[in-house]
C-alpha cells in the first residue's frame, strides 16, 4: 500500500506541461475509431505525461478516511469583498474542499435547516504562501487546483483629472 | 518618480500618484468613504485625513498629490483626532440602525467607527436627526436615504461607468440629497454595482433585503455563465441556497463590476428546477429512476433507427465545456457529426468557420477595448450582449475620445454613436468608403480602429459575405488593424458556451446540415425554433430548468446549474476559467458530463474518461488553450491574418438588404435561469415595460380593490 502511495502521481492542472502548439487542423477525432485515435495521440509524444512526485503522503499513515482522497481542494487567495474598502482577509492563501456532489446537503424536513453529510465542509486552512499550501496538500495526498490571484492594477489618480479639458464635444457632464 | 516618507518608511511612487495611493503602497491603511480606485476623486468625505510635516492642517490624502520629500504620518495623534472629528460629524446625522440594516457586518462606516467613533456625540438637535425621503430606484436597488453620508460614489459610478446621467445631487450642506431630480428608476444594466460601492447601508440590494447576514454566508469564487464575458464572481450561499452573487476583482475581465443579470438572476436557480429524471408517458411526464431514464434513452436511440448524422445534438447557451466535449465525443462515436447550437442558423456550419480560433474570438481583449480610437459595431448591441465590456467602451469614450459607429439595430447606448445603417449591404458600402460622415472619416484614418462583430451577423442569412467584406477590409488595412500591439478585428459572442462550442468543434458538418434528425439530444438547449426538431424524432432534454426545451422531450435528464458544478468556461476572448461549485444540486440531478458518460456506457460506446480530471485531459488534447486556466493567449496578428484570409475567400459581395436582427429581445431574460427569476421579471416590468416599481410590488388583487374604493 505504501508503495502504491509512493507511486501516486500528483495531478495539478496548472503544472501541466503544455508542449503542443495550437494547430489549425481539426483536433477532434472525427471517425468511429475514436479510442484508437485518442490512444495514438497519447502515444504520439505530443502530450507529456505528468511525472509522479516522490512524496510519502500522510494519508498512508494518518488513518484519514479514504473517501477524502477522492476529493479535490482548491488553493486560492480570497478576493477582496467589493462591499468594503478593507483588505484584511485577502493576504493569506486558503485551502478548502470542493463540495460533495449529490447529497452533500439537504434540507432538514422538520426544521428546514440545511443538513450536511460532508465532514469537510467547514474546514479550511490558511497559509502564508502558495508554496506552503501546495506543499501541505501534496503531503496530505490531496488533489489540488491553484487559482491565480488577482489584484487590481495600479494606476495613478489625480484630483486634477476632474478638470481636464477634452477637445471636441462635451463627453461627461458632471452631476456631482 | 517621487520619493516620500510615510510613517518613517520611504516609498517611491510614480509622478501624479495620489497621496492615499502612496500611503497604501507604503503599507499604511487609510480610512476612506468617498475615494474609490475606479472612480474619479471627489474628496468630500474627509475621512482620509493624514498629517503632513510642515502642512498647517491635516490634508485629505485622496485629493492631494504625493509630493517629493514630504513626510507623512498616518497614525499620529493629530491624524487620529482629525479623523475622530470627521467621524463625529458623519455620525451626527446617521441613524443608529445597524441591527436592522442590511449593510451590517460589511459596512465601512461601522468598521471605521469602531476605531474613530466616539460613544457619545456633542450634537443634539432639537429637531432630531436629519431625515431624507427614500428614492425609488427600481426593483434592484433599495434605498434608505437617511443613512447616506453623501460620499457621492453612487453618483460618480452612475455618471462615469454606467452612463446614467440622471443620478446626481441636489441641495447643499445639510440638505444635500442623492436622487434623480425627477422620480425615475435607475435604468442601467450595471445598477447593482452601486450597492457594492455605497460604503454605508443607504443603497442595498432589494431582492436580498433582510435575507442573510454576511457572516452566515459561505463564499465560493467562481465564474459567471449568464453571458460570454466570463465575469469573475463570488457566490455567497447559505446552506443549500444561493443568497447573492458578488463581483470579484479581475482587471483583465470585469474589473470590479458585474451586470445586473449576473448579480440578480440567482433567484432563478430556485424555481422551475428539474430534480428528477422524467419520462414522457402519453401527454405527461412521469418521474423515473436514473437507470430507468437512461435505459429509456438508449432504447429510444435504437428504436428511432437513427444512424449517423440522424443523431443530432443541440447545445444551448449554458452548456459547459466538459459536457460539450463528452457529448461531441459520444456523437462522433455513434458516427454522427451533427452537433449544433440552439441559435438561429445554429444547425448550419457557422459563417466564420471554426478552423481559425481568431475568427470567432474577441481578439482585441476586453481591457484593450478602452484604447480604440474608432469602434464600428456590426450587428451587435454590446449594452445587452456584454454589459460589462460596454462600460469599457464608455471609458474609452470619456478618456480616450473614442468615437462609435453602429450598423444594425439602434440602441440606447451610454456613449454617442453614429448610426450608419441597419442591413448587411451597408457594411459593404461603409467599408468600401461609400459612406461619407464624420465617423467614417475618423474610422478610415484611426490608428487603432476596432470592428466588433456581433452574433447577429453569424445569424444573418448573408453572414458569410459580411464576414468576408470585413475580412477584406481588415486585410487591406493591415498596418492599422493588425499590428504588434493592436488587434482590430473582434467577434463578440453573447452566450457562455459559444466560444467553447466552436473551440471543441461543436458545429455540424455541411452534410449533417441537410440530414433530418431522428434522435435529438438537447443539452441545455432552450432557444431553438420549434421547427428545428422533427415531429417524429425521439428527443432527450438534459438541463436544469423546465423551460422551453424540456417541453419537447421524451426523456428529461436533470443536469446542474452553473453554481453547482466546477466546470470550464471559455469567455468571448477565449480565456479559459475554471468555475467552482458553490452548493450541491437539488434532488437527483447529476453533473452534466457524468450523465453523458453514463449514457455512453448504455449505448455500448463508453467514453474513455472516468473522472473530471480525465475529461480535462481530453479537453487538453483537443486544444491546450481549453485548460490553460486564468491565462489568455490572444492570437498573434499573423494568425489573425491567416484566419481572415480564409474568411475573405468565402463570401460574395454583400448585396443583402436584410436588416440584422438583434438576438436578445431584452437584457433581463436571456436564458432559463433568468427566465425563471422573479427579480428579472420585475426588472422587465419596470425597465422594459416602464411600470413603476412601487406598483409592481403590489399584488394585482389589491390594486383592483384600491381602484374600486
Ligand atoms: S447613497 Fe451611498 S454611495 Fe451614494 S452618496 Fe450616499 S452613502 Fe455614498
Ligand atoms: S476619501 Fe479622501 S476625502 Fe473621502
PDB file of C-alpha atoms in Angstrom, chain B residues 4-216:
ATOM      1  CA  UNK B   4       8.437  60.400   0.154  1.00  0.00           C
ATOM      2  CA  UNK B   5       8.293  59.054   3.659  1.00  0.00           C
ATOM      3  CA  UNK B   6       5.166  57.515   5.111  1.00  0.00           C
ATOM      4  CA  UNK B   7       5.259  56.666   8.795  1.00  0.00           C
ATOM      5  CA  UNK B   8       9.014  56.587   8.685  1.00  0.00           C
ATOM      6  CA  UNK B   9       9.045  54.275   5.719  1.00  0.00           C
ATOM      7  CA  UNK B  10      10.428  55.529   2.458  1.00  0.00           C
ATOM      8  CA  UNK B  11       8.464  54.830  -0.729  1.00  0.00           C
ATOM      9  CA  UNK B  12       8.924  55.695  -4.325  1.00  0.00           C
ATOM     10  CA  UNK B  13       5.819  56.250  -6.404  1.00  0.00           C
ATOM     11  CA  UNK B  14       5.205  57.424  -9.950  1.00  0.00           C
ATOM     12  CA  UNK B  15       4.636  61.092 -10.623  1.00  0.00           C
ATOM     13  CA  UNK B  16       0.988  62.022 -10.267  1.00  0.00           C
ATOM     14  CA  UNK B  17       0.087  59.466  -7.634  1.00  0.00           C
ATOM     15  CA  UNK B  18      -2.462  60.490  -5.053  1.00  0.00           C
ATOM     16  CA  UNK B  19      -1.137  60.595  -1.530  1.00  0.00           C
ATOM     17  CA  UNK B  20      -3.607  57.933  -0.431  1.00  0.00           C
ATOM     18  CA  UNK B  21      -2.156  55.553  -3.019  1.00  0.00           C
ATOM     19  CA  UNK B  22       1.350  56.315  -1.871  1.00  0.00           C
ATOM     20  CA  UNK B  23       0.372  55.556   1.725  1.00  0.00           C
ATOM     21  CA  UNK B  24      -1.149  52.285   0.627  1.00  0.00           C
ATOM     22  CA  UNK B  25       1.971  51.351  -1.233  1.00  0.00           C
ATOM     23  CA  UNK B  26       3.853  52.008   1.960  1.00  0.00           C
ATOM     24  CA  UNK B  27       1.564  49.578   3.718  1.00  0.00           C
ATOM     25  CA  UNK B  28      -0.488  52.064   5.697  1.00  0.00           C
ATOM     26  CA  UNK B  29      -4.243  51.695   5.591  1.00  0.00           C
ATOM     27  CA  UNK B  30      -6.132  54.935   5.200  1.00  0.00           C
ATOM     28  CA  UNK B  31      -9.801  55.001   6.172  1.00  0.00           C
ATOM     29  CA  UNK B  32     -11.938  56.393   3.401  1.00  0.00           C
ATOM     30  CA  UNK B  33     -15.508  56.692   2.223  1.00  0.00           C
ATOM     31  CA  UNK B  34     -15.524  58.643  -0.972  1.00  0.00           C
ATOM     32  CA  UNK B  35     -12.277  57.583  -2.571  1.00  0.00           C
ATOM     33  CA  UNK B  36     -12.567  54.542  -4.813  1.00  0.00           C
ATOM     34  CA  UNK B  37      -9.898  53.068  -7.039  1.00  0.00           C
ATOM     35  CA  UNK B  38     -12.070  53.016 -10.113  1.00  0.00           C
ATOM     36  CA  UNK B  39     -13.901  56.295  -9.787  1.00  0.00           C
ATOM     37  CA  UNK B  40     -12.824  59.885 -10.109  1.00  0.00           C
ATOM     38  CA  UNK B  41     -11.605  61.503  -6.938  1.00  0.00           C
ATOM     39  CA  UNK B  42     -14.190  63.586  -5.135  1.00  0.00           C
ATOM     40  CA  UNK B  43     -12.537  64.456  -1.861  1.00  0.00           C
ATOM     41  CA  UNK B  44     -15.704  65.164   0.034  1.00  0.00           C
ATOM     42  CA  UNK B  45     -15.824  62.803   2.986  1.00  0.00           C
ATOM     43  CA  UNK B  46     -12.577  63.964   4.631  1.00  0.00           C
ATOM     44  CA  UNK B  47     -12.084  60.628   6.341  1.00  0.00           C
ATOM     45  CA  UNK B  48      -8.714  60.121   4.715  1.00  0.00           C
ATOM     46  CA  UNK B  49      -7.004  62.948   6.577  1.00  0.00           C
ATOM     47  CA  UNK B  50      -3.312  62.490   7.244  1.00  0.00           C
ATOM     48  CA  UNK B  51      -0.707  64.688   8.807  1.00  0.00           C
ATOM     49  CA  UNK B  52       1.980  66.004   6.540  1.00  0.00           C
ATOM     50  CA  UNK B  53       5.034  67.605   8.034  1.00  0.00           C
ATOM     51  CA  UNK B  54       5.049  71.391   7.677  1.00  0.00           C
ATOM     52  CA  UNK B  55       1.458  71.462   6.433  1.00  0.00           C
ATOM     53  CA  UNK B  56      -0.608  73.796   8.578  1.00  0.00           C
ATOM     54  CA  UNK B  57      -3.632  71.480   8.670  1.00  0.00           C
ATOM     55  CA  UNK B  58      -4.286  67.766   8.164  1.00  0.00           C
ATOM     56  CA  UNK B  59      -4.668  67.086   4.461  1.00  0.00           C
ATOM     57  CA  UNK B  60      -7.171  64.909   2.634  1.00  0.00           C
ATOM     58  CA  UNK B  61      -4.837  62.319   1.247  1.00  0.00           C
ATOM     59  CA  UNK B  62      -7.022  61.337  -1.699  1.00  0.00           C
ATOM     60  CA  UNK B  63      -7.171  64.801  -3.168  1.00  0.00           C
ATOM     61  CA  UNK B  64      -3.517  65.569  -2.550  1.00  0.00           C
ATOM     62  CA  UNK B  65      -0.797  64.503  -4.942  1.00  0.00           C
ATOM     63  CA  UNK B  66       2.221  62.773  -3.443  1.00  0.00           C
ATOM     64  CA  UNK B  67       4.965  65.380  -3.166  1.00  0.00           C
ATOM     65  CA  UNK B  68       8.672  64.643  -3.239  1.00  0.00           C
ATOM     66  CA  UNK B  69      10.327  64.715   0.114  1.00  0.00           C
ATOM     67  CA  UNK B  70       7.193  65.058   2.176  1.00  0.00           C
ATOM     68  CA  UNK B  71       6.975  63.295   5.465  1.00  0.00           C
ATOM     69  CA  UNK B  72       3.556  61.806   6.115  1.00  0.00           C
ATOM     70  CA  UNK B  73       2.096  60.456   9.335  1.00  0.00           C
ATOM     71  CA  UNK B  74      -0.951  58.279   9.005  1.00  0.00           C
ATOM     72  CA  UNK B  75      -1.262  57.211  12.567  1.00  0.00           C
ATOM     73  CA  UNK B  76      -0.219  60.201  14.613  1.00  0.00           C
ATOM     74  CA  UNK B  77      -2.304  61.637  17.379  1.00  0.00           C
ATOM     75  CA  UNK B  78      -3.197  64.634  15.275  1.00  0.00           C
ATOM     76  CA  UNK B  79      -4.396  62.464  12.407  1.00  0.00           C
ATOM     77  CA  UNK B  80      -6.493  60.349  14.666  1.00  0.00           C
ATOM     78  CA  UNK B  81      -8.017  63.388  16.317  1.00  0.00           C
ATOM     79  CA  UNK B  82      -8.874  64.838  12.958  1.00  0.00           C
ATOM     80  CA  UNK B  83     -10.469  61.605  11.801  1.00  0.00           C
ATOM     81  CA  UNK B  84     -12.405  61.307  15.015  1.00  0.00           C
ATOM     82  CA  UNK B  85     -13.752  64.762  14.388  1.00  0.00           C
ATOM     83  CA  UNK B  86     -14.846  63.815  10.891  1.00  0.00           C
ATOM     84  CA  UNK B  87     -16.465  60.668  12.162  1.00  0.00           C
ATOM     85  CA  UNK B  88     -18.386  62.608  14.744  1.00  0.00           C
ATOM     86  CA  UNK B  89     -19.810  64.824  12.040  1.00  0.00           C
ATOM     87  CA  UNK B  90     -20.714  61.858   9.889  1.00  0.00           C
ATOM     88  CA  UNK B  91     -22.468  60.166  12.757  1.00  0.00           C
ATOM     89  CA  UNK B  92     -24.315  63.303  13.770  1.00  0.00           C
ATOM     90  CA  UNK B  93     -26.919  62.561  11.158  1.00  0.00           C
ATOM     91  CA  UNK B  94     -26.500  58.859  10.679  1.00  0.00           C
ATOM     92  CA  UNK B  95     -29.292  56.733  12.110  1.00  0.00           C
ATOM     93  CA  UNK B  96     -28.224  54.133  14.643  1.00  0.00           C
ATOM     94  CA  UNK B  97     -29.983  51.284  12.914  1.00  0.00           C
ATOM     95  CA  UNK B  98     -27.190  48.814  12.321  1.00  0.00           C
ATOM     96  CA  UNK B  99     -29.209  45.934  13.810  1.00  0.00           C
ATOM     97  CA  UNK B 100     -31.818  46.264  11.094  1.00  0.00           C
ATOM     98  CA  UNK B 101     -29.520  47.463   8.333  1.00  0.00           C
ATOM     99  CA  UNK B 102     -28.547  45.100   5.549  1.00  0.00           C
ATOM    100  CA  UNK B 103     -25.079  46.528   5.344  1.00  0.00           C
ATOM    101  CA  UNK B 104     -24.410  45.458   8.934  1.00  0.00           C
ATOM    102  CA  UNK B 105     -21.314  43.318   9.112  1.00  0.00           C
ATOM    103  CA  UNK B 106     -19.802  44.630   5.912  1.00  0.00           C
ATOM    104  CA  UNK B 107     -20.178  48.341   6.394  1.00  0.00           C
ATOM    105  CA  UNK B 108     -17.258  50.694   6.109  1.00  0.00           C
ATOM    106  CA  UNK B 109     -18.868  53.197   8.418  1.00  0.00           C
ATOM    107  CA  UNK B 110     -19.496  50.526  11.027  1.00  0.00           C
ATOM    108  CA  UNK B 111     -15.923  49.293  10.867  1.00  0.00           C
ATOM    109  CA  UNK B 112     -14.290  52.666  10.865  1.00  0.00           C
ATOM    110  CA  UNK B 113     -16.464  53.944  13.676  1.00  0.00           C
ATOM    111  CA  UNK B 114     -15.100  51.114  15.775  1.00  0.00           C
ATOM    112  CA  UNK B 115     -11.778  52.851  15.548  1.00  0.00           C
ATOM    113  CA  UNK B 116     -12.601  56.518  15.177  1.00  0.00           C
ATOM    114  CA  UNK B 117     -16.109  56.782  16.574  1.00  0.00           C
ATOM    115  CA  UNK B 118     -16.960  58.067  19.981  1.00  0.00           C
ATOM    116  CA  UNK B 119     -19.656  56.510  22.100  1.00  0.00           C
ATOM    117  CA  UNK B 120     -21.365  59.825  22.612  1.00  0.00           C
ATOM    118  CA  UNK B 121     -21.897  62.866  20.494  1.00  0.00           C
ATOM    119  CA  UNK B 122     -21.727  66.556  21.149  1.00  0.00           C
ATOM    120  CA  UNK B 123     -24.530  67.224  18.685  1.00  0.00           C
ATOM    121  CA  UNK B 124     -28.075  67.323  19.925  1.00  0.00           C
ATOM    122  CA  UNK B 125     -30.549  68.811  17.513  1.00  0.00           C
ATOM    123  CA  UNK B 126     -33.947  69.673  18.851  1.00  0.00           C
ATOM    124  CA  UNK B 127     -35.407  68.602  15.564  1.00  0.00           C
ATOM    125  CA  UNK B 128     -33.756  65.227  15.765  1.00  0.00           C
ATOM    126  CA  UNK B 129     -31.547  63.742  13.123  1.00  0.00           C
ATOM    127  CA  UNK B 130     -31.744  64.699   9.517  1.00  0.00           C
ATOM    128  CA  UNK B 131     -34.442  62.790   7.646  1.00  0.00           C
ATOM    129  CA  UNK B 132     -34.394  62.186   3.910  1.00  0.00           C
ATOM    130  CA  UNK B 133     -37.088  60.661   1.791  1.00  0.00           C
ATOM    131  CA  UNK B 134     -36.298  57.356   0.175  1.00  0.00           C
ATOM    132  CA  UNK B 135     -35.995  57.235  -3.568  1.00  0.00           C
ATOM    133  CA  UNK B 136     -37.405  54.664  -5.917  1.00  0.00           C
ATOM    134  CA  UNK B 137     -34.562  53.285  -7.985  1.00  0.00           C
ATOM    135  CA  UNK B 138     -36.489  50.291  -9.299  1.00  0.00           C
ATOM    136  CA  UNK B 139     -36.677  46.650  -8.305  1.00  0.00           C
ATOM    137  CA  UNK B 140     -32.959  46.115  -7.745  1.00  0.00           C
ATOM    138  CA  UNK B 141     -31.672  48.868  -5.539  1.00  0.00           C
ATOM    139  CA  UNK B 142     -33.318  49.578  -2.225  1.00  0.00           C
ATOM    140  CA  UNK B 143     -32.722  52.968  -0.743  1.00  0.00           C
ATOM    141  CA  UNK B 144     -32.661  54.140   2.807  1.00  0.00           C
ATOM    142  CA  UNK B 145     -31.515  57.660   2.316  1.00  0.00           C
ATOM    143  CA  UNK B 146     -31.330  58.580   5.995  1.00  0.00           C
ATOM    144  CA  UNK B 147     -28.158  56.569   6.088  1.00  0.00           C
ATOM    145  CA  UNK B 148     -26.466  58.359   3.209  1.00  0.00           C
ATOM    146  CA  UNK B 149     -23.227  60.087   4.069  1.00  0.00           C
ATOM    147  CA  UNK B 150     -23.017  61.934   0.726  1.00  0.00           C
ATOM    148  CA  UNK B 151     -19.860  60.306  -0.430  1.00  0.00           C
ATOM    149  CA  UNK B 152     -21.227  60.547  -3.997  1.00  0.00           C
ATOM    150  CA  UNK B 153     -19.687  57.268  -5.043  1.00  0.00           C
ATOM    151  CA  UNK B 154     -23.012  56.193  -6.477  1.00  0.00           C
ATOM    152  CA  UNK B 155     -23.296  59.417  -8.435  1.00  0.00           C
ATOM    153  CA  UNK B 156     -19.812  59.108  -9.844  1.00  0.00           C
ATOM    154  CA  UNK B 157     -20.332  55.479 -10.763  1.00  0.00           C
ATOM    155  CA  UNK B 158     -23.621  56.164 -12.469  1.00  0.00           C
ATOM    156  CA  UNK B 159     -22.164  59.074 -14.341  1.00  0.00           C
ATOM    157  CA  UNK B 160     -18.769  57.740 -15.330  1.00  0.00           C
ATOM    158  CA  UNK B 161     -19.173  53.998 -15.621  1.00  0.00           C
ATOM    159  CA  UNK B 162     -22.822  53.234 -16.119  1.00  0.00           C
ATOM    160  CA  UNK B 163     -23.592  56.346 -18.134  1.00  0.00           C
ATOM    161  CA  UNK B 164     -26.747  57.184 -16.215  1.00  0.00           C
ATOM    162  CA  UNK B 165     -26.540  60.926 -16.076  1.00  0.00           C
ATOM    163  CA  UNK B 166     -29.777  61.404 -14.190  1.00  0.00           C
ATOM    164  CA  UNK B 167     -28.367  60.445 -10.829  1.00  0.00           C
ATOM    165  CA  UNK B 168     -26.963  63.461  -9.097  1.00  0.00           C
ATOM    166  CA  UNK B 169     -27.025  65.621  -6.039  1.00  0.00           C
ATOM    167  CA  UNK B 170     -29.431  68.368  -5.109  1.00  0.00           C
ATOM    168  CA  UNK B 171     -29.197  70.915  -2.326  1.00  0.00           C
ATOM    169  CA  UNK B 172     -26.203  71.955  -0.340  1.00  0.00           C
ATOM    170  CA  UNK B 173     -24.713  71.274   3.053  1.00  0.00           C
ATOM    171  CA  UNK B 174     -27.095  69.570   5.372  1.00  0.00           C
ATOM    172  CA  UNK B 175     -29.738  69.421   2.667  1.00  0.00           C
ATOM    173  CA  UNK B 176     -27.638  67.612   0.121  1.00  0.00           C
ATOM    174  CA  UNK B 177     -29.554  64.689  -1.303  1.00  0.00           C
ATOM    175  CA  UNK B 178     -28.835  61.973  -3.800  1.00  0.00           C
ATOM    176  CA  UNK B 179     -31.526  61.452  -6.362  1.00  0.00           C
ATOM    177  CA  UNK B 180     -32.641  61.562  -9.938  1.00  0.00           C
ATOM    178  CA  UNK B 181     -34.093  65.093  -9.732  1.00  0.00           C
ATOM    179  CA  UNK B 182     -37.473  63.919 -11.003  1.00  0.00           C
ATOM    180  CA  UNK B 183     -38.701  60.494  -9.936  1.00  0.00           C
ATOM    181  CA  UNK B 184     -37.082  57.985 -12.243  1.00  0.00           C
ATOM    182  CA  UNK B 185     -35.767  54.463 -11.899  1.00  0.00           C
ATOM    183  CA  UNK B 186     -32.129  53.734 -12.472  1.00  0.00           C
ATOM    184  CA  UNK B 187     -32.208  52.257 -15.925  1.00  0.00           C
ATOM    185  CA  UNK B 188     -28.811  50.662 -16.337  1.00  0.00           C
ATOM    186  CA  UNK B 189     -27.533  47.137 -16.743  1.00  0.00           C
ATOM    187  CA  UNK B 190     -24.872  47.869 -14.168  1.00  0.00           C
ATOM    188  CA  UNK B 191     -27.038  49.459 -11.496  1.00  0.00           C
ATOM    189  CA  UNK B 192     -26.399  46.686  -8.980  1.00  0.00           C
ATOM    190  CA  UNK B 193     -22.841  47.855  -8.559  1.00  0.00           C
ATOM    191  CA  UNK B 194     -23.855  50.975  -6.683  1.00  0.00           C
ATOM    192  CA  UNK B 195     -24.987  48.668  -3.907  1.00  0.00           C
ATOM    193  CA  UNK B 196     -21.407  47.484  -3.549  1.00  0.00           C
ATOM    194  CA  UNK B 197     -20.000  50.953  -3.824  1.00  0.00           C
ATOM    195  CA  UNK B 198     -22.152  52.542  -1.181  1.00  0.00           C
ATOM    196  CA  UNK B 199     -19.966  52.481   1.925  1.00  0.00           C
ATOM    197  CA  UNK B 200     -22.993  52.571   4.212  1.00  0.00           C
ATOM    198  CA  UNK B 201     -26.404  50.963   4.012  1.00  0.00           C
ATOM    199  CA  UNK B 202     -28.080  53.723   2.047  1.00  0.00           C
ATOM    200  CA  UNK B 203     -28.168  51.645  -1.101  1.00  0.00           C
ATOM    201  CA  UNK B 204     -28.775  47.970  -0.553  1.00  0.00           C
ATOM    202  CA  UNK B 205     -29.940  45.126  -2.677  1.00  0.00           C
ATOM    203  CA  UNK B 206     -33.721  44.863  -2.832  1.00  0.00           C
ATOM    204  CA  UNK B 207     -34.071  41.163  -3.608  1.00  0.00           C
ATOM    205  CA  UNK B 208     -31.554  40.298  -0.887  1.00  0.00           C
ATOM    206  CA  UNK B 209     -33.099  42.593   1.719  1.00  0.00           C
ATOM    207  CA  UNK B 210     -33.323  41.045   5.173  1.00  0.00           C
ATOM    208  CA  UNK B 211     -32.477  37.551   3.967  1.00  0.00           C
ATOM    209  CA  UNK B 212     -28.993  36.931   5.306  1.00  0.00           C
ATOM    210  CA  UNK B 213     -26.070  38.396   7.184  1.00  0.00           C
ATOM    211  CA  UNK B 214     -22.617  38.361   5.641  1.00  0.00           C
ATOM    212  CA  UNK B 215     -21.098  36.220   8.364  1.00  0.00           C
ATOM    213  CA  UNK B 216     -23.567  33.412   7.724  1.00  0.00           C
TER     214      UNK B 216
END
